[in-house]
Structure formats: C-alpha cells, structure tokens
Coordinates of C-alpha atoms in Angstrom, one line a residue:
M1 CA 58.7 -38.0 -20.1
C2 CA 58.2 -35.5 -22.6
N3 CA 54.6 -36.6 -22.8
N4 CA 54.3 -36.1 -18.9
L5 CA 55.7 -32.5 -19.1
V6 CA 53.4 -31.7 -21.9
M7 CA 50.4 -32.9 -20.0
E8 CA 51.4 -31.0 -16.8
Y9 CA 52.0 -27.8 -18.7
V10 CA 48.4 -28.2 -20.3
K11 CA 47.0 -28.9 -17.0
F12 CA 48.8 -25.7 -15.8
W13 CA 47.2 -23.4 -18.2
I14 CA 43.8 -25.0 -17.9
L15 CA 43.9 -24.4 -14.2
V16 CA 44.9 -20.8 -14.8
F17 CA 42.3 -20.3 -17.4
C18 CA 39.5 -21.8 -15.1
T19 CA 40.7 -19.6 -12.3
F20 CA 40.7 -16.6 -14.3
T21 CA 37.2 -17.3 -15.8
T22 CA 35.9 -18.0 -12.2
I23 CA 37.3 -14.9 -10.7
S24 CA 35.7 -12.8 -13.8
H25 CA 32.5 -14.6 -13.4
T26 CA 32.3 -14.0 -9.7
S27 CA 33.4 -10.5 -10.2
A28 CA 30.7 -9.9 -12.8
E29 CA 27.9 -11.5 -10.5
S30 CA 29.2 -9.3 -7.7
D31 CA 28.9 -6.2 -10.0
E32 CA 25.4 -7.2 -11.0
D33 CA 24.3 -8.0 -7.3
D34 CA 25.7 -4.5 -6.2
D35 CA 23.7 -2.9 -8.9
Y36 CA 20.5 -4.4 -7.6
L37 CA 21.2 -2.8 -4.3
T38 CA 21.5 0.7 -5.6
F39 CA 18.6 3.1 -6.4
P40 CA 18.4 4.4 -9.7
P41 CA 18.8 8.2 -10.4
G42 CA 15.9 10.3 -9.2
F43 CA 14.1 7.5 -7.4
R44 CA 12.4 9.0 -4.2
L45 CA 12.0 7.7 -0.8
G46 CA 9.4 8.5 1.7
A47 CA 7.4 7.6 4.5
G48 CA 3.6 7.7 5.5
G49 CA 0.7 7.6 7.9
A50 CA -3.2 7.9 7.8
A51 CA -5.4 10.4 9.5
Y52 CA -7.3 8.3 11.8
Q53 CA -4.2 6.2 12.7
I54 CA -2.0 9.1 13.9
E55 CA -3.7 12.4 14.2
G56 CA -6.1 11.9 17.4
A57 CA -7.9 15.1 18.4
W58 CA -11.0 13.2 17.4
N59 CA -13.4 16.0 18.7
V60 CA -11.2 19.1 18.5
S61 CA -12.2 22.3 16.9
G62 CA -15.7 21.2 15.9
K63 CA -14.4 17.8 13.9
G64 CA -17.4 15.8 13.0
V65 CA -17.7 12.0 13.8
S66 CA -16.4 9.5 11.4
V67 CA -17.2 5.8 10.9
W68 CA -14.2 4.8 12.8
D69 CA -15.1 7.1 15.8
T70 CA -18.3 5.4 15.9
F71 CA -17.1 1.8 15.4
T72 CA -14.3 2.1 18.0
H73 CA -16.6 3.6 20.6
T74 CA -19.6 1.4 20.0
Y75 CA -17.7 -1.9 19.5
P76 CA -14.4 -1.8 21.5
Q77 CA -14.7 -5.5 21.8
N78 CA -13.9 -5.7 17.9
I79 CA -10.5 -4.1 18.7
K80 CA -7.8 -6.4 20.0
D81 CA -7.0 -4.2 23.1
G82 CA -10.3 -2.3 23.2
S83 CA -8.6 1.0 22.2
N84 CA -9.3 3.8 19.8
G85 CA -7.8 6.5 17.8
D86 CA -9.0 9.3 19.9
V87 CA -5.6 10.4 20.7
A88 CA -3.6 7.8 18.7
C89 CA 0.1 9.4 18.1
D90 CA -1.4 13.1 18.8
S91 CA 0.0 14.2 15.4
Y92 CA -2.5 16.8 15.5
H93 CA -0.6 18.7 18.1
K94 CA 2.9 17.0 17.3
Y95 CA 3.0 17.3 13.5
K96 CA 6.2 19.6 13.7
E97 CA 8.0 16.5 15.5
D98 CA 6.8 14.1 13.0
V99 CA 8.2 16.4 10.2
R100 CA 11.6 16.7 12.1
L101 CA 11.7 12.9 12.0
V102 CA 11.2 12.7 8.4
K103 CA 13.9 15.3 7.8
E104 CA 16.3 13.6 10.0
I105 CA 16.1 10.3 8.3
G106 CA 16.6 12.4 5.0
L107 CA 13.2 11.0 3.2
K108 CA 12.1 13.2 0.4
Y109 CA 8.3 13.1 0.8
Y110 CA 5.7 12.4 3.5
R111 CA 2.4 10.8 2.6
F112 CA -0.5 11.6 4.7
S113 CA -4.4 11.6 4.5
L114 CA -6.9 14.2 5.4
S115 CA -9.8 13.6 7.7
W116 CA -12.9 14.3 5.7
T117 CA -14.8 15.3 9.1
R118 CA -12.0 17.6 10.2
I119 CA -12.5 19.7 7.0
L120 CA -16.3 19.2 6.4
P121 CA -17.7 18.5 10.1
T122 CA -21.2 17.7 8.6
G123 CA -19.8 15.7 5.8
Y124 CA -21.2 18.4 3.2
P125 CA -19.7 21.5 1.9
N126 CA -22.1 23.7 3.5
V127 CA -19.9 23.8 6.6
V128 CA -16.2 24.2 6.1
S129 CA -13.8 24.1 9.1
K130 CA -11.4 26.9 9.4
D131 CA -9.4 25.1 12.1
G132 CA -9.3 22.0 10.0
L133 CA -8.0 23.8 7.0
R134 CA -5.4 25.6 9.3
Y135 CA -4.1 22.4 10.7
Y136 CA -3.5 20.9 7.2
N137 CA -2.1 24.1 5.8
D138 CA 0.4 24.2 8.7
L139 CA 1.4 20.7 8.2
I140 CA 2.0 21.2 4.5
D141 CA 3.8 24.5 5.1
E142 CA 6.1 22.7 7.7
L143 CA 7.0 20.0 5.2
H144 CA 7.9 22.4 2.3
R145 CA 9.9 24.4 5.0
N146 CA 12.0 21.3 5.6
G147 CA 12.3 20.4 1.9
I148 CA 9.8 17.6 2.1
E149 CA 7.1 17.0 -0.5
P150 CA 3.5 16.4 0.8
V151 CA 1.6 13.4 -0.7
V152 CA -2.0 13.8 0.2
T153 CA -4.6 11.2 0.5
L154 CA -8.1 12.3 0.3
Y155 CA -9.8 9.3 1.8
H156 CA -8.3 6.7 4.0
W157 CA -11.4 4.8 5.4
D158 CA -12.9 7.4 7.8
L159 CA -16.2 8.4 6.1
P160 CA -18.3 11.0 7.9
Q161 CA -20.8 9.0 10.0
V162 CA -23.8 11.2 8.6
L163 CA -23.2 9.9 5.2
E164 CA -22.8 6.4 6.4
D165 CA -26.2 6.6 8.1
Q166 CA -27.6 7.2 4.4
G167 CA -25.9 4.1 3.1
G168 CA -22.3 5.4 2.8
W169 CA -20.3 3.6 0.0
T170 CA -23.4 1.6 -1.0
N171 CA -25.4 4.9 -1.8
D172 CA -24.4 6.0 -5.2
E173 CA -24.9 9.7 -3.9
V174 CA -21.6 9.1 -2.4
V175 CA -20.2 10.0 -5.9
N176 CA -21.4 13.6 -5.6
W177 CA -20.5 13.7 -1.8
F178 CA -16.8 12.7 -2.6
G179 CA -16.7 15.1 -5.5
D180 CA -17.8 18.1 -3.5
Y181 CA -15.2 17.0 -0.7
A182 CA -12.5 16.6 -3.5
R183 CA -13.2 20.0 -5.0
I184 CA -12.7 21.9 -1.6
V185 CA -9.5 20.0 -1.0
F186 CA -8.1 20.9 -4.5
T187 CA -9.1 24.5 -4.0
E188 CA -7.6 24.9 -0.5
F189 CA -4.3 22.6 -0.9
G190 CA -3.8 22.1 -4.6
P191 CA -1.5 25.1 -5.0
K192 CA 0.9 23.7 -2.5
V193 CA 0.4 19.8 -3.3
K194 CA 1.5 18.2 -6.5
I195 CA 0.7 14.6 -5.7
F196 CA -2.9 13.6 -4.6
T197 CA -4.5 10.1 -4.1
T198 CA -8.2 9.9 -4.1
I199 CA -9.1 6.7 -2.3
N200 CA -6.8 4.3 -0.3
E201 CA -7.4 0.6 -0.9
P202 CA -11.1 0.4 -1.7
T203 CA -10.8 -3.4 -1.8
S204 CA -10.0 -3.4 2.0
F205 CA -12.8 -0.9 3.2
C206 CA -15.4 -2.6 1.0
R207 CA -14.7 -6.2 1.7
E208 CA -14.0 -5.6 5.5
G209 CA -16.5 -2.9 6.2
Y210 CA -19.5 -3.8 3.9
G211 CA -19.0 -7.6 3.6
H212 CA -18.0 -8.6 7.3
L213 CA -18.7 -7.4 10.8
N214 CA -15.0 -6.7 11.0
R215 CA -14.3 -3.1 10.4
A216 CA -16.1 0.3 10.2
P217 CA -18.9 0.6 9.2
N218 CA -19.5 -2.7 10.6
K219 CA -22.0 -4.0 8.0
D220 CA -22.3 -7.6 6.7
L221 CA -24.1 -6.8 3.4
D222 CA -22.6 -9.6 1.3
P223 CA -22.8 -11.2 -1.3
C224 CA -23.9 -7.8 -2.7
G225 CA -22.6 -5.1 -0.5
T226 CA -18.7 -5.5 -1.3
Y227 CA -19.4 -5.2 -4.9
L228 CA -21.8 -2.1 -4.6
C229 CA -19.1 -0.4 -2.4
G230 CA -16.5 -1.0 -5.0
H231 CA -18.6 0.3 -7.8
N232 CA -19.4 3.5 -6.2
A233 CA -15.7 3.8 -5.0
L234 CA -14.7 3.7 -8.7
K235 CA -17.2 6.3 -9.7
A236 CA -16.4 8.6 -6.8
H237 CA -12.6 8.3 -7.9
A238 CA -13.3 9.1 -11.3
R239 CA -15.5 12.0 -10.4
A240 CA -12.6 13.5 -8.3
Y241 CA -10.0 12.8 -11.0
H242 CA -12.1 14.7 -13.6
I243 CA -12.7 17.6 -11.2
Y244 CA -9.1 18.1 -10.7
D245 CA -8.2 17.4 -14.5
R246 CA -10.7 19.9 -15.8
E247 CA -10.8 22.6 -13.0
F248 CA -7.4 22.6 -11.3
R249 CA -4.7 20.9 -13.4
P250 CA -4.2 23.8 -15.8
T251 CA -3.1 26.0 -12.9
Q252 CA -1.7 23.5 -10.4
N253 CA -0.2 21.1 -12.6
G254 CA -0.2 18.1 -10.2
K255 CA -0.7 14.3 -10.4
I256 CA -3.6 12.5 -9.2
G257 CA -4.1 8.7 -8.8
I258 CA -5.7 5.9 -6.7
V259 CA -4.1 3.4 -4.3
F260 CA -4.7 -0.5 -5.0
A261 CA -3.9 -3.1 -2.5
C262 CA -2.1 -5.9 -4.5
P263 CA -0.9 -9.1 -2.7
G264 CA 1.4 -11.3 -4.4
Q265 CA 0.0 -14.7 -5.7
I266 CA 2.0 -17.9 -6.2
A267 CA 0.7 -21.1 -7.6
K268 CA 0.3 -23.9 -5.2
N269 CA 0.5 -26.2 -8.0
P270 CA 3.4 -25.1 -10.2
G271 CA 2.5 -24.0 -13.5
D272 CA -1.1 -23.1 -12.7
E273 CA -0.8 -19.6 -13.9
A274 CA -4.7 -19.4 -14.8
T275 CA -5.4 -19.6 -11.0
V276 CA -2.8 -17.0 -10.4
D277 CA -4.3 -14.7 -12.8
T278 CA -7.9 -15.2 -11.6
Y279 CA -6.9 -14.2 -8.0
Y280 CA -5.0 -11.1 -9.4
Q281 CA -8.1 -10.0 -11.3
F282 CA -10.3 -10.5 -8.2
T283 CA -8.1 -8.4 -5.9
C284 CA -5.8 -6.0 -7.6
G285 CA -7.5 -6.1 -11.0
W286 CA -10.8 -5.5 -9.6
F287 CA -10.1 -1.7 -9.3
A288 CA -7.1 -1.4 -11.7
H289 CA -8.6 -3.0 -14.9
P290 CA -11.4 -0.4 -15.1
I291 CA -8.8 2.3 -15.0
Y292 CA -5.8 0.9 -16.7
S293 CA -7.0 -1.6 -19.4
E294 CA -7.5 -0.6 -22.8
E295 CA -11.1 -1.6 -22.8
G296 CA -12.1 -0.5 -19.3
D297 CA -14.7 -2.2 -17.2
Y298 CA -14.3 -5.1 -14.7
P299 CA -11.9 -8.0 -15.7
Q300 CA -13.8 -10.5 -17.8
I301 CA -13.2 -13.3 -15.5
M302 CA -14.6 -11.4 -12.7
K303 CA -17.8 -10.5 -14.7
T304 CA -18.1 -14.3 -15.8
R305 CA -17.8 -15.9 -12.5
V306 CA -19.9 -13.6 -10.4
A307 CA -22.7 -13.7 -13.1
K308 CA -22.6 -17.5 -13.1
N309 CA -22.6 -17.7 -9.3
S310 CA -25.4 -15.3 -9.0
F311 CA -27.6 -17.1 -11.5
D312 CA -26.8 -20.4 -9.7
E313 CA -27.8 -18.8 -6.4
G314 CA -31.2 -17.7 -7.9
Y315 CA -30.6 -14.2 -8.6
F316 CA -32.1 -12.4 -11.7
R317 CA -29.0 -10.5 -12.5
S318 CA -25.4 -10.5 -11.6
R319 CA -24.5 -9.4 -8.0
L320 CA -21.5 -7.4 -9.6
P321 CA -23.1 -4.0 -10.6
V322 CA -22.8 -3.3 -14.5
F323 CA -21.2 -0.1 -15.7
S324 CA -23.0 1.6 -18.6
P325 CA -20.6 2.5 -21.6
K326 CA -20.7 6.0 -20.5
W327 CA -19.3 5.2 -17.1
I328 CA -16.7 2.7 -18.5
E329 CA -15.3 5.5 -20.6
Y330 CA -15.6 7.9 -17.9
I331 CA -13.4 5.8 -15.4
R332 CA -11.0 4.4 -18.0
G333 CA -7.5 6.3 -17.8
T334 CA -8.5 8.1 -14.5
A335 CA -4.9 7.9 -13.0
D336 CA -1.6 9.7 -13.4
Y337 CA 0.3 6.9 -11.8
F338 CA -0.4 3.4 -10.3
G339 CA -0.6 3.6 -6.5
L340 CA 0.6 0.3 -5.1
N341 CA 0.3 -1.1 -1.5
H342 CA 2.0 -4.4 -1.0
Y343 CA 3.0 -6.3 1.9
T344 CA 2.7 -10.2 1.5
S345 CA 1.8 -13.0 -0.8
V346 CA -0.5 -16.1 -0.7
L347 CA -0.5 -19.5 -2.3
V348 CA -3.6 -19.9 -4.6
E349 CA -5.4 -23.1 -5.8
E350 CA -8.8 -23.7 -7.4
A351 CA -11.1 -25.1 -4.9
P352 CA -14.6 -26.6 -4.8
K353 CA -17.4 -24.6 -3.6
E354 CA -17.8 -26.4 -0.3
R355 CA -14.2 -25.2 0.8
E356 CA -13.7 -21.7 2.0
T357 CA -12.7 -19.4 -0.8
I358 CA -12.6 -15.6 -1.3
L359 CA -16.0 -14.4 -2.5
D360 CA -16.9 -15.7 -5.9
T361 CA -13.4 -16.5 -6.9
G362 CA -13.5 -20.3 -6.6
I363 CA -9.9 -19.9 -5.1
H364 CA -8.5 -20.9 -1.8
A365 CA -5.8 -18.9 -0.6
S366 CA -3.1 -20.1 1.9
V367 CA 0.4 -19.8 3.1
D368 CA 3.7 -21.8 3.1
S369 CA 4.3 -22.9 6.6
S370 CA 8.1 -22.1 6.1
W371 CA 7.2 -18.4 5.3
P372 CA 8.4 -16.3 8.3
D373 CA 5.8 -14.8 10.5
T374 CA 5.5 -11.2 11.7
A375 CA 3.5 -9.8 14.6
T376 CA 0.6 -9.4 12.2
S377 CA -1.2 -12.8 11.5
W378 CA -1.9 -12.3 7.7
L379 CA 1.6 -11.0 6.9
K380 CA 4.2 -13.4 5.8
I381 CA 7.6 -12.5 4.6
V382 CA 7.8 -13.5 0.9
P383 CA 10.0 -11.0 -1.1
S384 CA 9.8 -12.8 -4.4
G385 CA 6.0 -11.8 -4.3
F386 CA 6.8 -8.2 -4.6
G387 CA 9.0 -8.6 -7.7
G388 CA 6.2 -10.7 -9.0
I389 CA 3.4 -8.3 -8.6
L390 CA 5.5 -5.3 -10.1
R391 CA 6.2 -7.6 -13.3
K392 CA 2.3 -8.4 -13.4
I393 CA 1.7 -4.8 -13.3
R394 CA 4.0 -4.0 -16.1
D395 CA 2.6 -6.8 -18.4
E396 CA -1.0 -6.0 -17.6
Y397 CA -1.2 -2.3 -18.2
N398 CA 1.7 -1.3 -20.5
N399 CA 4.2 -0.6 -17.8
P400 CA 2.5 2.4 -15.9
N401 CA 4.5 4.6 -13.6
V402 CA 4.3 3.0 -10.3
F403 CA 4.4 4.7 -6.8
V404 CA 4.8 2.3 -4.0
L405 CA 2.8 3.8 -1.4
E406 CA 2.8 1.3 1.4
N407 CA 5.2 -1.4 2.1
G408 CA 6.4 -2.7 5.6
C409 CA 6.0 -5.3 8.4
S410 CA 4.9 -5.3 12.1
D411 CA 6.4 -5.9 15.4
N412 CA 4.9 -6.5 18.7
R413 CA 6.2 -3.0 20.0
T414 CA 8.4 -4.7 22.8
T415 CA 11.8 -3.9 21.3
L416 CA 13.7 -0.8 19.5
S417 CA 15.8 -3.6 18.0
D418 CA 13.7 -4.3 14.9
T419 CA 16.0 -6.4 13.0
Q420 CA 13.4 -8.5 11.2
R421 CA 12.0 -5.2 9.7
I422 CA 15.5 -4.3 8.6
E423 CA 15.8 -7.6 6.9
Y424 CA 12.2 -7.5 5.4
F425 CA 13.1 -3.9 4.0
Y426 CA 16.2 -5.0 2.5
S427 CA 14.9 -8.3 0.8
Y428 CA 11.6 -6.4 -0.6
L429 CA 13.6 -3.5 -1.8
K430 CA 16.0 -5.6 -3.6
E431 CA 13.3 -7.3 -5.2
M432 CA 12.0 -3.9 -6.4
I433 CA 15.3 -2.6 -7.7
T434 CA 15.9 -5.8 -9.7
A435 CA 12.5 -5.5 -11.1
I436 CA 13.2 -1.9 -12.1
K437 CA 16.9 -2.6 -13.4
R438 CA 16.6 -6.0 -14.8
D439 CA 12.9 -6.3 -15.7
G440 CA 12.2 -2.7 -16.8
C441 CA 9.5 -2.1 -14.2
N442 CA 8.6 1.6 -14.1
V443 CA 8.7 2.3 -10.3
T444 CA 9.7 5.8 -9.2
M445 CA 8.6 6.2 -5.7
Y446 CA 8.7 4.1 -2.5
S447 CA 6.9 4.7 0.8
I448 CA 7.9 3.2 4.1
W449 CA 4.9 2.1 6.1
S450 CA 5.0 3.5 8.5
L451 CA 6.9 6.4 10.0
L452 CA 5.2 5.9 13.4
D453 CA 3.8 3.0 15.4
N454 CA 0.0 3.9 15.3
F455 CA -3.6 2.7 15.6
E456 CA -3.7 -0.5 13.6
W457 CA -7.4 -0.8 13.0
N458 CA -8.7 -4.0 14.6
D459 CA -5.3 -4.8 16.2
G460 CA -5.4 -1.5 18.0
Y461 CA -1.9 -0.7 19.6
A462 CA -0.9 -4.4 20.1
E463 CA 1.4 -4.2 17.1
G464 CA 3.2 -1.5 15.2
F465 CA 4.4 -0.9 11.7
G466 CA 6.4 2.1 12.6
I467 CA 10.2 2.7 12.3
V468 CA 9.6 5.1 15.4
Q469 CA 8.2 3.7 18.3
V470 CA 5.3 5.6 20.2
D471 CA 4.6 5.3 23.8
F472 CA 1.0 5.1 24.0
K473 CA 0.9 5.0 27.7
D474 CA 2.7 8.3 27.9
P475 CA 0.4 11.4 27.7
N476 CA 3.2 13.0 25.6
R477 CA 3.2 10.2 23.1
T478 CA 7.0 10.0 23.2
R479 CA 8.6 9.0 20.0
T480 CA 11.8 7.0 20.1
P481 CA 13.5 5.7 16.9
K482 CA 14.1 2.1 16.4
L483 CA 17.2 0.5 15.1
S484 CA 15.7 0.6 11.4
V485 CA 15.7 4.4 11.6
D486 CA 19.5 4.5 11.7
R487 CA 19.6 1.7 8.8
W488 CA 17.3 4.0 6.7
K489 CA 19.6 7.1 7.3
E490 CA 22.4 5.1 5.9
V491 CA 20.4 3.8 2.9
V492 CA 19.1 7.2 2.2
R493 CA 22.6 8.8 2.4
T494 CA 24.4 6.1 0.3
R495 CA 21.4 5.4 -2.0
K496 CA 22.1 1.7 -1.4
L497 CA 20.6 -1.0 0.5
Q498 CA 22.4 -2.0 3.7
P499 CA 21.9 -5.6 4.9
L500 CA 21.7 -6.3 8.7
N501 CA 24.6 -8.6 8.4
P502 CA 27.3 -7.1 6.0
T503 CA 28.5 -10.7 5.1
I504 CA 25.1 -11.3 3.6
E505 CA 24.9 -9.9 0.1
D506 CA 21.6 -11.8 -1.4
A507 CA 18.2 -11.6 0.0
S508 CA 18.1 -15.3 -0.6
E509 CA 20.6 -15.7 2.1
L510 CA 18.0 -14.2 4.6
F511 CA 14.8 -15.6 3.2
G512 CA 15.7 -18.3 0.7
H513 CA 13.4 -19.2 -2.2
Q514 CA 10.0 -17.7 -2.2
G515 CA 10.8 -16.0 1.2
R516 CA 11.8 -19.2 3.1
K517 CA 13.9 -18.0 6.1
R518 CA 17.3 -19.7 6.9
S519 CA 18.1 -18.0 10.0
A520 CA 16.0 -16.1 12.5
K521 CA 17.0 -12.7 13.5
C522 CA 13.8 -11.5 15.2

C-alpha cells in the first residue's frame, strides 16, 4: 500500500509539473505570436496610386499624350472592358478628397507618381507646363497640411508618345531624356519631397510592353527588345540618381531609389534551391544585382544563359547587352533604399526547351492548385512567399533598408465587404513582421496597394485593388470605403494586426502551409 501511495504521489507531481510546463510553453508561444502582430517602433504605413491609373484629365491644361493614352485609344480591344484612363478616378480634380481619406485612416505617407507629359507636354524640357507643376505642388502641399509625407515616383509606365515614336526605352537617348525630366522634377518638388523613386517595375513594362503585344507601347520586339529596354532603364535610373546626388542632395537631403518587382519563388521539387535562385536572378536580380551587389553588372547566371541561348540560336553576340566597366561602376550603389513590390509567388522547376518557360531562364513557373484565387488571374495568395523574398533580399545584398511600396490583392468590385483582402493583409503583414523581428530583415515602410480602385491596365475597371471603392459609372466618381478601411484604421491606431476572425491568431489558420487556405471567407 505504501508503494501505491508513493506512486500516486509521484504521478500527482508529474501531472503538476507537466501542466505548469504546458501553460508556460503556451504562454511563451502566445507572447511570441503576439509580438509578430505588432509593428516595430518607427515603422511607417502608407498607401499608393499611380498617375495614369487615378488622375484622369488626360488632355487637360495642355497635357501631352502618353503611350497609355495611345494604347487604350488605339487598341481598346486589348483592355478587358474596353475602357481607358481618360477620367479614371478623376484624382486630378478630387485630390483633396483622396488626401482626406489617407488622413482619416491615419496613414503616414502617400505614394503617387508624376505624369511626365503633364509636366513636359512635348516630352522635352523646352516646354514646362505651369498647370502641371501647379497640380503636383497643390497635391504635395495638401499632403503636408494634413501631416502626410509625399513619396514621389517619377515614372510609372506612361512615357510620352513623342519619345516612344523615336524608340522609347529601346533608344539609348532615353537616358538623357529621363535625366532632363528628373532634373526638372527635383528642382520643382525636391524642397518639399524627401523620398523619390525613379522608375517603377522596369521588369513589367519592359517584358509586357516591348516583349509582347500586351501593354503599352504594344511592341513585340523579343527576343532582344525586353533586354534592351531594361538596359536603358538601368542607365536612366542611374543618371537620375547621380543628378540628385550631385546637384540636389546637399540642399534637399532626401532619399532616392528604384522599385523592383519581386515575386516569391518556391521549389516545385523540394530542395531544388538552384532553380529557385535562377528564377530570382532573372526577375528581381535582373535589376537589383547591378545596383546592390558588390560586383555590379547583371547576375552571372543571367549573362551565361542568355549568351548560350543566343549563340545556339545563331546570333553573333549575346542578346543581353553588355555594360562597359564605366557603366557598371556608374550604376552600382545607386539606391538609398530597396524599393519592393510584391504580390504573389510561383512554383518553379527546370524545364526542357520545348516547354513554355520565362524568356531564357529554362524555368517553368506554375502555381499550386490549392493556393487561393483572387479576382486577378495571376495573383494567388501565398503569404510564405513574402517572408521568403524578404530573407532572400537580406542575404543577397547585405540586408539593405527595404521600403515595401506595393502589396495588396484584388476583388471583382461587386462588394464592400472585402474580407479576403483583410485576410490577405493580415497573413502577409504577419510574414513581414516575423521577417523583421525574428529574421532581422531591415524593412521600415509598408504601402497598401492601393488606396483607390483604379484603372488596372489591361483589366480596366473589371477588378479593383483599392481599399476604397470608386463608382466609375458616376460622373462624380464617388468614393466609398470598404470594410478593410475600418480594419486598417484599427491597425494604425493600435499598431497591431487585427485578424478578420478574432479567434484566429495565426496566419496558418487562414491559409495554412505555403498559403493553402482552409476556410473560404471571400
């Protein structure tokens, strides 16, 4: 009997110990999880939009014609609903209302782009529009009056048509054209703007505009046009950077960078990190490596593969243009921050030539059928890819200061109850905060894309990325906040992520491993 009593006594204390340990462990996990929902001190939240997508007033006050004006007017069949950006959100006239929305949400900055042709109607600096300058000065002043920092992009895809008629981004004179434009922008707005972005996503407009009959300027010049466009875009960016650095930084003391489109990449065959890296180098690394790597120039894998393919196809030289040592040095280091646009991820695998692959990579990209869809065909919800790309940037470039300048998902514009978007933001931002706090990634700004539903390029107004709905059938372009606006107000107020379902404390409960959704809330 004594032995039985001793055993019961031992069991009792084992149970107490295990219970206490479990409670402590659970509490520690809960504290850690809670920490990954809270923004670090000083972290800034903002929202954005782009000139052609929101401004409208396409021919007001002497504005010149851009490639997107021409494209949508000439090829309306290439836009899903046959629409254009002639009026768009009419932000040219309603900018004060947009600023008020940003302030009501509590966001600290607003990212917008300038229309080159609104400032320089002829594309050249011989004619500077006073009305164009007045509009942007009024917008910047209105932001400052409301305690909101302007983040200004010089180029978001709307090249003056007169310059495109001379070859656009495939003409190396664009380096001088862009430099002239940049100098006027810095002169006029630099005293009031502390963050500039030169070019938004050169990967996108070079591939889609010069490699396919898909987007403006609607030229299928591959297999050479895409690379020639990218080559000149890097030179033009560097020219603008050095103009700012030499002529304006001493008095204006701002920051200037470029924005890279960096999708996430996940190996279709576990452990195939070589393919993951190759895909990265041909997408994000294409433009980031020349600026951020210690050696500069294009990624080695990119130079090697394009050269081999070119020679195999009968060319006498690589289709990827070659930078001189002088240009390599001129481009290297030309960014004060790493501008990141990220939306989704893909599965990648090596593929034989006869299978469809991304230009020259030898890689086939696909998606997991279990990844949740959005209203945009290419955008699947894969939160883990966001953390993955932030860690890749950290490791590739000695942990640069990252500004996330676009992140968001779309809806079909039929409801104000955008619950999927709320889930998307929650899961992606938790990945970002985890990458910052656990993995040491140097991310200091995050931009909601976008503030407003707007003209979504080839998709027209059939879908919307905005947290604010715009009625494009109403001449007044009435703005109506969606459910996500209320959620963002709470997030900004508390500096903490707020899940759609308060009982769900982990993004994996929403989307599972690598974004696999367990319950639909669309």
